[in-house]
Short mmCIF file of C-alpha atoms in Angstrom, two decimals:
data_model
loop_
_atom_site.label_atom_id
_atom_site.label_comp_id
_atom_site.label_asym_id
_atom_site.label_seq_id
_atom_site.Cartn_x
_atom_site.Cartn_y
_atom_site.Cartn_z
CA MET A 1 123.83 -24.70 260.82
CA THR A 2 124.90 -28.01 260.22
CA VAL A 3 123.91 -29.73 256.29
CA VAL A 4 124.30 -32.48 254.04
CA THR A 5 125.80 -32.07 250.35
CA ALA A 6 125.10 -33.37 247.26
CA THR A 7 127.14 -36.36 247.66
CA GLY A 8 126.35 -36.98 251.04
CA GLN A 9 128.72 -35.51 253.49
CA GLN A 10 128.37 -32.80 255.90
CA SER A 11 130.19 -29.38 255.62
CA HIS A 12 129.14 -25.99 255.73
CA PRO A 13 126.60 -23.99 254.02
CA THR A 14 128.21 -23.47 249.78
CA THR A 15 126.28 -23.14 247.26
CA PHE A 16 125.39 -26.63 247.07
CA GLU A 17 124.12 -28.23 249.60
CA TYR A 18 120.49 -29.45 251.01
CA GLN A 19 119.58 -28.92 254.92
CA LYS A 20 119.42 -33.03 256.37
CA ARG A 21 116.01 -32.96 257.09
CA GLY A 22 113.44 -33.55 254.55
CA ARG A 23 115.72 -33.48 251.84
CA TRP A 24 114.76 -29.28 250.60
CA LEU A 25 117.98 -27.89 248.19
CA ASP A 26 118.64 -24.29 249.46
CA HIS A 27 120.09 -23.40 246.83
CA TRP A 28 120.03 -24.78 243.07
CA ASP A 29 120.98 -22.45 240.05
CA PRO A 30 121.65 -24.83 236.98
CA ASP A 31 121.79 -22.35 234.36
CA ASN A 32 124.90 -21.89 236.34
CA ALA A 33 127.35 -23.66 234.41
CA LYS A 34 129.65 -24.19 237.61
CA PHE A 35 127.17 -25.10 239.74
CA TRP A 36 125.70 -27.51 237.38
CA GLU A 37 129.01 -29.71 236.80
CA SER A 38 129.98 -29.67 239.92
CA GLY A 39 126.95 -31.78 241.14
CA GLY A 40 123.85 -30.20 239.94
CA ALA A 41 123.61 -32.57 236.74
CA LYS A 42 123.69 -35.50 238.91
CA THR A 43 121.50 -34.59 241.62
CA ALA A 44 119.09 -33.63 238.65
CA ARG A 45 119.38 -36.94 237.16
CA LYS A 46 118.74 -38.63 240.00
CA ASN A 47 115.21 -36.58 240.62
CA LEU A 48 114.74 -37.55 237.10
CA MET A 49 114.87 -41.55 237.26
CA PHE A 50 112.74 -41.31 240.26
CA SER A 51 110.71 -39.36 238.95
CA VAL A 52 110.22 -41.36 235.75
CA PHE A 53 109.84 -44.62 237.45
CA ALA A 54 107.28 -43.10 239.33
CA GLU A 55 104.88 -41.42 236.29
CA ASN A 56 105.31 -44.19 234.15
CA LEU A 57 103.20 -46.35 237.08
CA GLY A 58 100.86 -43.08 237.23
CA PHE A 59 100.46 -44.25 233.59
CA SER A 60 100.05 -47.59 233.99
CA ILE A 61 96.96 -47.36 236.54
CA TRP A 62 95.65 -44.66 234.54
CA VAL A 63 94.97 -47.33 231.43
CA ILE A 64 94.31 -49.85 232.57
CA TRP A 65 90.96 -49.72 232.16
CA GLY A 66 91.78 -49.67 228.47
CA THR A 67 92.61 -52.55 228.55
CA VAL A 68 90.73 -54.34 231.47
CA VAL A 69 87.49 -53.72 229.53
CA THR A 70 87.74 -56.00 226.50
CA SER A 71 88.14 -58.69 228.92
CA MET A 72 85.58 -58.06 231.39
CA GLY A 73 82.34 -58.93 228.84
CA ALA A 74 83.95 -62.48 228.92
CA ALA A 75 84.36 -62.36 232.65
CA GLY A 76 80.80 -62.01 233.03
CA PHE A 77 79.62 -58.52 233.51
CA ASP A 78 76.56 -58.06 231.26
CA PHE A 79 77.42 -54.61 230.50
CA LEU A 80 80.16 -55.49 227.89
CA ALA A 81 79.49 -58.56 226.61
CA GLY A 82 78.92 -58.70 222.74
CA LEU A 83 82.01 -56.22 222.98
CA GLY A 84 84.03 -57.85 220.30
CA LYS A 85 80.84 -58.07 217.72
CA GLY A 86 80.48 -54.44 217.65
CA ASN A 87 77.54 -54.51 220.19
CA PRO A 88 77.03 -50.20 219.69
CA ILE A 89 75.70 -50.68 224.17
CA ALA A 90 78.71 -52.68 224.75
CA VAL A 91 80.94 -50.26 222.96
CA SER A 92 79.20 -46.92 224.10
CA ASN A 93 79.88 -48.87 227.62
CA ALA A 94 83.28 -49.18 227.12
CA LEU A 95 84.20 -46.22 226.11
CA LEU A 96 82.70 -44.72 228.77
CA LEU A 97 84.53 -46.56 231.28
CA THR A 98 88.22 -45.49 229.33
CA SER A 99 86.98 -42.47 229.28
CA THR A 100 86.29 -41.70 232.79
CA PRO A 101 90.13 -41.88 233.94
CA THR A 102 91.06 -39.32 231.53
CA LEU A 103 88.54 -36.35 232.92
CA VAL A 104 89.45 -37.39 236.71
CA GLY A 105 93.21 -37.37 235.52
CA ALA A 106 92.72 -34.48 233.45
CA ALA A 107 90.79 -32.83 236.97
CA LEU A 108 94.34 -33.30 239.39
CA ARG A 109 96.43 -32.32 236.82
CA ILE A 110 95.66 -28.97 238.42
CA PRO A 111 95.89 -29.52 242.03
CA TYR A 112 98.89 -31.41 241.00
CA THR A 113 101.27 -28.88 240.04
CA PHE A 114 100.39 -26.51 242.32
CA ALA A 115 101.14 -29.48 244.77
CA ILE A 116 104.54 -29.48 244.03
CA PRO A 117 105.44 -25.69 245.65
CA ARG A 118 103.67 -26.50 248.93
CA PHE A 119 105.07 -29.70 249.73
CA GLY A 120 108.01 -29.84 247.30
CA GLY A 121 108.63 -32.64 245.05
CA ARG A 122 110.43 -35.82 247.04
CA ALA A 123 106.86 -35.98 249.36
CA PHE A 124 104.09 -35.52 246.39
CA THR A 125 106.19 -37.53 244.61
CA VAL A 126 105.68 -40.68 248.10
CA PHE A 127 102.07 -39.44 248.24
CA SER A 128 100.56 -39.68 244.13
CA ALA A 129 103.05 -42.55 244.02
CA GLY A 130 100.32 -45.01 247.05
CA MET A 131 97.59 -43.54 245.66
CA LEU A 132 97.41 -45.74 243.10
CA LEU A 133 97.13 -48.34 245.14
CA ILE A 134 93.40 -47.30 246.35
CA PRO A 135 91.92 -48.09 242.55
CA THR A 136 94.79 -51.33 242.09
CA LEU A 137 93.10 -53.12 245.11
CA GLY A 138 90.30 -51.95 244.73
CA LEU A 139 89.77 -52.99 241.13
CA ALA A 140 91.16 -56.52 241.86
CA TRP A 141 88.16 -56.83 244.54
CA PHE A 142 85.56 -56.04 242.55
CA VAL A 143 85.98 -57.98 239.13
CA ASN A 144 86.22 -60.88 241.77
CA GLN A 145 82.18 -59.88 243.06
CA PRO A 146 80.20 -60.98 239.40
CA GLY A 147 77.14 -59.55 240.57
CA THR A 148 79.21 -55.84 241.05
CA PRO A 149 77.17 -53.05 238.45
CA MET A 150 78.25 -51.06 236.10
CA TRP A 151 78.29 -47.77 238.66
CA VAL A 152 80.98 -49.57 240.86
CA PHE A 153 83.50 -49.62 237.90
CA LEU A 154 82.43 -46.23 236.88
CA LEU A 155 83.74 -45.28 240.19
CA LEU A 156 86.66 -47.22 240.06
CA ALA A 157 87.56 -45.99 236.59
CA ALA A 158 87.18 -42.33 238.11
CA LEU A 159 90.32 -42.97 241.10
CA ALA A 160 92.47 -44.47 238.33
CA GLY A 161 92.22 -41.01 237.40
CA VAL A 162 94.67 -40.41 240.27
CA GLY A 163 97.59 -41.68 237.80
CA GLY A 164 96.61 -38.96 235.34
CA GLY A 165 97.54 -35.90 237.92
CA ASN A 166 101.21 -37.43 238.13
CA PHE A 167 102.14 -36.10 234.97
CA SER A 168 101.66 -32.56 235.89
CA SER A 169 103.68 -32.86 239.61
CA SER A 170 105.86 -34.40 238.20
CA MET A 171 106.64 -32.74 235.20
CA ALA A 172 106.40 -29.21 237.24
CA ASN A 173 109.19 -30.28 239.45
CA ILE A 174 111.48 -31.71 236.72
CA ASN A 175 111.34 -27.97 235.11
CA PHE A 176 112.86 -26.63 237.97
CA PHE A 177 115.97 -28.87 237.94
CA PHE A 178 117.40 -28.63 234.49
CA PRO A 179 118.99 -25.56 232.49
CA GLU A 180 116.90 -24.02 229.67
CA GLY A 181 119.17 -25.26 227.26
CA LYS A 182 118.26 -28.47 228.55
CA LYS A 183 114.45 -28.64 229.19
CA GLY A 184 113.53 -29.87 225.88
CA ALA A 185 115.34 -33.41 226.38
CA ALA A 186 114.57 -33.58 230.08
CA LEU A 187 110.46 -33.48 230.20
CA GLY A 188 110.44 -34.89 226.84
CA ILE A 189 112.56 -38.45 228.82
CA ASN A 190 110.45 -37.84 231.96
CA ALA A 191 106.55 -37.60 229.42
CA ALA A 192 108.38 -40.32 227.58
CA GLY A 193 109.08 -42.68 230.22
CA GLY A 194 105.68 -41.61 231.65
CA ASN A 195 103.57 -42.23 228.43
CA LEU A 196 105.85 -45.45 228.00
CA GLY A 197 103.60 -46.86 231.39
CA VAL A 198 100.46 -47.38 228.43
CA ALA A 199 102.12 -49.19 225.72
CA GLN A 200 103.33 -51.92 228.57
CA THR A 201 99.99 -52.16 230.04
CA GLN A 202 98.23 -52.50 227.12
CA LEU A 203 100.89 -55.41 226.22
CA VAL A 204 101.53 -56.87 229.46
CA LEU A 205 97.87 -56.82 230.83
CA PRO A 206 96.40 -59.00 227.40
CA LEU A 207 99.24 -61.66 228.19
CA LEU A 208 98.81 -62.11 232.38
CA ILE A 209 94.62 -62.13 230.79
CA THR A 210 95.28 -64.91 228.65
CA PHE A 211 98.23 -66.79 231.20
CA GLY A 212 95.01 -66.70 233.35
CA THR A 213 92.68 -68.32 231.83
CA HIS A 214 95.33 -70.81 230.80
CA LEU A 215 96.18 -71.41 234.36
CA MET A 216 91.96 -71.62 235.33
CA ALA A 217 89.96 -72.25 232.27
CA LYS A 218 88.76 -69.87 229.76
CA ASP A 219 85.07 -69.36 230.97
CA PRO A 220 84.12 -65.88 233.23
CA GLY A 221 86.13 -67.15 236.55
CA GLY A 222 88.99 -67.41 234.71
CA TYR A 223 88.79 -63.92 232.99
CA ARG A 224 88.20 -62.82 236.15
CA PHE A 225 91.40 -64.86 237.61
CA GLY A 226 93.06 -63.27 234.59
CA ILE A 227 92.21 -59.68 234.99
CA THR A 228 92.76 -59.46 239.00
CA LEU A 229 96.72 -60.92 238.33
CA SER A 230 96.58 -58.30 235.85
CA VAL A 231 95.74 -55.70 238.01
CA LEU A 232 97.59 -57.22 241.31
CA VAL A 233 100.95 -57.57 239.21
CA TRP A 234 101.51 -53.24 239.97
CA VAL A 235 101.66 -53.50 243.01
CA PRO A 236 104.92 -54.13 244.36
CA PHE A 237 106.21 -51.63 241.85
CA ILE A 238 103.75 -49.02 242.94
CA LEU A 239 105.49 -49.79 245.94
CA ALA A 240 109.32 -50.13 245.16
CA ALA A 241 108.37 -46.34 243.39
CA ALA A 242 106.80 -44.35 247.29
CA PHE A 243 109.76 -45.94 248.97
CA GLY A 244 112.15 -44.86 245.89
CA ALA A 245 111.24 -41.01 246.02
CA LEU A 246 111.05 -41.51 249.90
CA ARG A 247 114.78 -42.56 249.98
CA TYR A 248 116.16 -40.51 247.40
CA MET A 249 114.69 -37.22 245.66
CA ASP A 250 114.98 -34.03 246.59
CA SER A 251 112.54 -30.69 246.85
CA ILE A 252 113.97 -27.28 245.42
CA SER A 253 113.26 -24.16 247.98
CA THR A 254 113.29 -21.68 245.14
CA ALA A 255 110.52 -23.74 244.05
CA LYS A 256 108.06 -22.41 246.35
CA SER A 257 105.26 -20.27 244.92
CA ASP A 258 104.58 -16.41 245.68
CA GLY A 259 101.40 -16.37 244.27
CA LYS A 260 101.64 -13.91 241.48
CA SER A 261 103.37 -16.34 240.01
CA TYR A 262 99.60 -18.06 239.40
CA ARG A 263 97.77 -15.38 238.88
CA LEU A 264 100.19 -14.64 235.86
CA ALA A 265 100.24 -17.69 234.40
CA LEU A 266 95.71 -17.81 234.70
CA THR A 267 95.36 -14.46 233.58
CA ASN A 268 98.49 -14.95 230.27
CA ARG A 269 97.35 -15.66 227.56
CA HIS A 270 99.87 -18.26 225.96
CA THR A 271 98.72 -20.59 228.97
CA TRP A 272 95.48 -20.69 227.03
CA VAL A 273 96.65 -20.48 223.36
CA MET A 274 99.17 -23.98 224.31
CA ALA A 275 96.32 -25.33 226.99
CA ILE A 276 94.03 -25.78 223.10
CA LEU A 277 97.35 -26.88 221.15
CA TYR A 278 98.59 -29.79 224.21
CA ILE A 279 94.90 -31.25 223.27
CA GLY A 280 95.51 -31.28 220.03
CA THR A 281 98.62 -33.54 220.74
CA PHE A 282 98.50 -35.17 224.23
CA GLY A 283 95.12 -34.92 224.30
CA SER A 284 95.37 -37.86 221.04
CA PHE A 285 97.79 -39.96 222.62
CA ILE A 286 96.04 -40.28 225.66
CA GLY A 287 92.77 -39.84 224.40
CA PHE A 288 92.79 -43.16 221.41
CA SER A 289 95.82 -44.89 223.38
CA PHE A 290 92.68 -45.38 225.90
CA ALA A 291 90.07 -46.32 223.26
CA PHE A 292 92.55 -47.94 220.18
CA PRO A 293 91.96 -51.66 222.28
CA THR A 294 88.14 -51.31 222.16
CA LEU A 295 88.10 -49.49 218.46
CA ILE A 296 90.50 -52.61 216.95
CA LYS A 297 88.04 -55.23 218.90
CA ALA A 298 84.98 -53.52 217.27
CA ASN A 299 86.52 -52.79 214.03
CA PHE A 300 88.22 -55.67 213.19
CA PRO A 301 86.18 -59.07 215.20
CA ASP A 302 87.68 -61.13 212.90
CA LEU A 303 91.41 -60.57 214.64
CA ALA A 304 89.89 -63.12 217.78
CA LYS A 305 90.44 -65.51 215.15
CA ILE A 306 93.78 -65.46 214.74
CA GLY A 307 95.08 -66.67 218.17
CA TRP A 308 98.32 -65.63 220.06
CA ILE A 309 97.77 -61.80 218.40
CA THR A 310 94.60 -61.65 220.62
CA THR A 311 97.25 -62.30 223.65
CA LEU A 312 99.13 -58.76 221.98
CA GLY A 313 96.05 -56.60 222.74
CA ASN A 314 95.39 -57.22 219.03
CA LEU A 315 99.07 -55.35 218.79
CA ALA A 316 97.23 -51.76 220.30
CA PHE A 317 99.72 -51.53 222.36
CA LEU A 318 102.22 -50.68 219.96
CA GLY A 319 100.68 -47.01 219.28
CA ALA A 320 101.96 -46.00 222.96
CA LEU A 321 104.71 -47.66 222.55
CA VAL A 322 106.21 -45.31 219.13
CA GLY A 323 103.75 -42.77 220.82
CA SER A 324 105.79 -42.88 223.50
CA PHE A 325 109.85 -43.34 222.29
CA SER A 326 109.01 -40.35 219.60
CA ARG A 327 108.21 -37.63 222.34
CA PRO A 328 111.90 -37.06 223.91
CA PHE A 329 112.27 -36.56 219.74
CA GLY A 330 110.23 -34.06 219.54
CA GLY A 331 111.62 -32.29 222.70
CA TRP A 332 114.97 -32.71 221.38
CA VAL A 333 114.59 -31.66 217.71
CA SER A 334 112.53 -28.71 219.50
CA ASP A 335 115.62 -27.51 221.14
CA LYS A 336 117.65 -27.57 217.61
CA VAL A 337 115.09 -26.76 215.70
CA GLY A 338 112.15 -25.06 217.40
CA GLY A 339 109.16 -26.36 218.57
CA ALA A 340 106.82 -24.23 216.69
CA LYS A 341 107.80 -25.39 213.87
CA ILE A 342 107.67 -28.95 214.79
CA THR A 343 104.18 -28.43 216.43
CA PHE A 344 102.74 -26.70 213.30
CA TYR A 345 104.11 -29.35 211.39
CA VAL A 346 102.73 -31.85 212.72
CA PHE A 347 99.46 -31.10 213.44
CA GLY A 348 99.68 -31.09 209.28
CA GLY A 349 100.35 -34.56 209.05
CA MET A 350 98.40 -35.84 211.99
CA ALA A 351 95.46 -34.37 209.65
CA ILE A 352 96.75 -36.43 206.94
CA ALA A 353 97.58 -39.79 208.88
CA VAL A 354 93.38 -39.13 209.79
CA ALA A 355 92.39 -39.94 206.11
CA LEU A 356 94.73 -42.78 206.06
CA ILE A 357 92.93 -44.33 208.78
CA MET A 358 89.68 -43.80 206.85
CA ALA A 359 91.04 -45.27 204.02
CA GLY A 360 91.70 -48.46 205.83
CA LEU A 361 88.61 -48.62 208.14
CA GLU A 362 86.62 -48.08 204.61
CA LEU A 363 88.93 -50.48 202.61
CA LYS A 364 88.85 -53.09 205.86
CA SER A 365 92.60 -53.05 205.86
CA PHE A 366 93.94 -53.76 209.30
CA PRO A 367 97.68 -53.09 207.52
CA LEU A 368 96.41 -50.04 206.63
CA TYR A 369 94.68 -48.72 209.38
CA LEU A 370 97.25 -49.88 211.95
CA LEU A 371 100.17 -48.33 209.75
CA ALA A 372 97.61 -44.91 209.94
CA PHE A 373 96.95 -45.09 213.94
CA LEU A 374 100.91 -45.53 214.08
CA LEU A 375 102.24 -43.01 212.13
CA LEU A 376 99.56 -40.68 214.36
CA PHE A 377 100.81 -41.68 217.83
CA VAL A 378 104.27 -41.10 216.24
CA LEU A 379 103.07 -37.55 216.01
CA THR A 380 101.49 -37.27 218.94
CA GLY A 381 104.60 -37.89 220.62
CA ILE A 382 106.49 -35.52 218.99
CA GLY A 383 104.50 -32.78 219.10
CA ASN A 384 103.93 -33.16 222.76
CA GLY A 385 107.53 -32.66 223.12
CA SER A 386 107.71 -29.57 221.08
CA THR A 387 104.53 -27.77 222.91
CA TYR A 388 106.17 -28.41 226.20
CA ARG A 389 109.04 -27.19 224.96
CA MET A 390 107.50 -23.58 223.47
CA ILE A 391 106.03 -23.28 227.31
CA PRO A 392 109.12 -22.52 229.29
CA THR A 393 110.50 -20.51 226.29
CA ILE A 394 107.56 -18.55 226.13
CA PHE A 395 107.51 -17.67 229.52
CA SER A 396 111.70 -16.62 229.81
CA ALA A 397 111.06 -14.79 226.76
CA GLU A 398 108.27 -12.55 228.24
CA SER A 399 109.98 -12.62 231.69
CA LYS A 400 113.11 -11.02 229.99
CA LYS A 401 111.30 -8.32 228.10
CA TYR A 402 109.40 -7.42 230.85
CA ALA A 403 112.04 -6.92 232.48
CA SER A 404 113.91 -5.09 230.35
CA GLU A 405 111.25 -2.36 229.79
CA HIS A 406 110.28 -1.96 233.57
CA GLY A 407 114.35 -2.03 235.30
CA LEU A 408 113.45 -5.08 236.69
CA ASP A 409 116.67 -7.59 238.42
CA ALA A 410 117.16 -10.35 235.02
CA ALA A 411 117.95 -12.96 237.27
CA GLU A 412 114.38 -12.37 239.87
CA ALA A 413 112.90 -12.02 236.11
CA ALA A 414 114.16 -15.24 235.43
CA ALA A 415 113.06 -17.25 238.33
CA SER A 416 109.60 -15.67 237.96
CA ALA A 417 109.22 -17.31 234.84
CA LYS A 418 110.19 -20.57 235.74
CA ARG A 419 106.71 -20.52 238.68
CA GLN A 420 104.90 -18.90 235.66
CA ALA A 421 106.42 -21.86 233.39
CA GLY A 422 105.11 -24.68 235.88
CA ALA A 423 101.95 -23.37 236.93
CA ALA A 424 101.25 -22.67 233.37
CA ILE A 425 102.73 -26.21 232.70
CA GLY A 426 99.03 -27.70 235.56
CA VAL A 427 97.04 -25.98 233.72
CA ILE A 428 97.81 -26.96 230.18
CA GLY A 429 98.42 -30.39 231.26
CA ALA A 430 95.23 -30.17 232.35
CA VAL A 431 93.18 -29.19 229.24
CA GLY A 432 95.38 -31.09 226.62
CA ALA A 433 94.40 -34.09 229.02
CA SER A 434 90.03 -33.19 228.97
CA GLY A 435 90.65 -33.48 225.43
CA GLY A 436 91.20 -37.12 225.97
CA TRP A 437 87.70 -37.58 227.59
CA LEU A 438 86.40 -34.70 224.69
CA LEU A 439 87.86 -37.90 222.13
CA GLN A 440 86.77 -40.67 223.01
CA GLN A 441 82.92 -38.94 224.04
CA ALA A 442 82.93 -37.94 220.55
CA LEU A 443 83.76 -41.42 219.23
CA ARG A 444 81.24 -42.79 221.65
CA LEU A 445 78.23 -40.28 220.54
CA SER A 446 79.26 -40.43 216.56
CA ASN A 447 78.85 -44.04 217.46
CA THR A 448 75.55 -44.34 219.45
CA HIS A 449 73.62 -41.72 217.62
CA LEU A 450 74.83 -41.35 213.78
CA HIS A 451 76.17 -45.79 213.96
CA SER A 452 79.17 -44.88 212.60
CA MET A 453 82.25 -43.13 213.96
CA ALA A 454 83.92 -41.84 210.68
CA PRO A 455 81.92 -38.64 211.40
CA ALA A 456 84.20 -37.86 214.65
CA PHE A 457 87.35 -39.00 212.70
CA TRP A 458 86.62 -36.60 210.05
CA ALA A 459 86.11 -33.78 213.07
CA TYR A 460 89.04 -34.31 214.60
CA ALA A 461 91.79 -34.34 210.76
CA GLY A 462 89.27 -30.69 210.77
CA ALA A 463 90.26 -29.26 214.10
CA PHE A 464 94.36 -30.66 213.72
CA LEU A 465 94.49 -28.17 210.47
CA VAL A 466 92.58 -25.41 212.41
CA MET A 467 95.51 -26.42 215.73
CA ALA A 468 98.21 -25.32 212.55
CA THR A 469 96.82 -22.63 211.94
CA VAL A 470 97.03 -21.23 215.45
CA THR A 471 100.39 -22.32 215.89
CA TRP A 472 101.32 -20.57 212.94
CA TRP A 473 99.32 -17.53 214.31
CA PHE A 474 100.55 -16.60 217.45
CA TYR A 475 104.13 -18.51 217.21
CA LEU A 476 105.41 -18.86 213.41
CA ARG A 477 103.76 -15.31 211.44
CA SER A 478 107.76 -12.77 211.88
CA SER A 479 105.63 -9.48 212.70
CA PHE A 480 104.15 -11.49 215.69
CA ALA A 481 107.36 -12.40 216.99
CA ILE A 482 108.88 -9.97 217.05
CA GLN A 483 106.83 -7.22 217.88
CA ARG A 484 104.95 -9.10 221.16
CA VAL A 485 107.63 -11.18 222.18
CA PRO A 486 111.00 -9.89 220.78
CA SER A 487 113.31 -13.04 222.07
CA LEU A 488 110.76 -16.40 220.41
CA ALA A 489 112.69 -15.24 217.03
CA TYR A 490 116.10 -15.83 218.33
CA ALA A 491 115.13 -19.14 220.71
CA ASN A 492 113.11 -20.03 217.85
CA VAL A 493 110.17 -21.66 219.90
#
């Protein structure tokens, strides 16, 4: 059989080749230093680059409603009128529209993860990128129909959830490409590149909406034109991402599911413990990212009088920006210090950040409010990186322990650990993203029924302290680490 090597040269089968048809890598052993240095690293980084590009656009489309809703009242849609004045009904409707993509995206993360072993990373990246055209073109069409009811936009918001599913398929795919010692940084970069899509959307969309109103007029028609312009700008990038994945990405044959891996991952309690922790880190990041523009507009309506500051989305984009950049740092420092330690301190810091946010609201100080939120976002980013670094380490340690006790082949145990970790990533990512929906619903219900979001915020602070305790109980107690997963203490989860 003729094959094509990583450099594109035809040769007889070697240790580093893939079939020409479909770009399937038949042999992949990144933990082998010679393999990694002879071309494995180059191929892994290439796939990481195109994965980041596609995932970035997925996040951009996923979070698009967080910004669009702040302008739809001015565009003539009555169900969002008065949002800038703190109208409870408008705030409730806005949070419903921004939370719906979060819920759908969370639900899609499980099948999206399972699709990688079934279809391969290359083919599924092409598909998942192409799917982003549906909610994008749909919104551009219906926002220009002034009589469109809210339920239609709610459906379009749900369709935007396909962008949220991209995260798990991308992370599960990249997890197979990198060696154990480099997973933390690679997964952190991959996730951060995606998370940056939130920041760029929250920066670019208000600028384009404002630009559109200047081109047309500052009336409902002008705002509809601005929203359309801000949505359609993503279309050429989506097409480029799909083409790039088709042309340059690869799939790994050994990433195939053996069925047993999923059952083991789903029945392993560490999957669910880590899912709870990920609610606190990623759930907070994505939930507050979606809600932040609405929170700023509702709590500090006078900012609209400042002028061009509103074209920066009331600075809401800064939260997702700092949270995205801090994520790879969380993965990197976890490689050095230990993911559980970092996660423990992150949750404690997040509780303090929430207290500072409430102080900012009480003092009506926007600078304190913004700085406290930025601190919270930085911590969520670090926590996202540290929790994801824990996942492959935990499964690797347990598989090694099981193989040692039952006399199984170490290489097969390592491969099984990677498959289990890939499956667990889908579940953990889905549960974590659903935390973003729960967070926004808590804000919405607290605002609607208690006429204040303060109870919801204080509940978050308490939940973060509980999650810090859970982290210590399962992964930092020396007695547990030594007895249950002995290699965790050595690996510094």
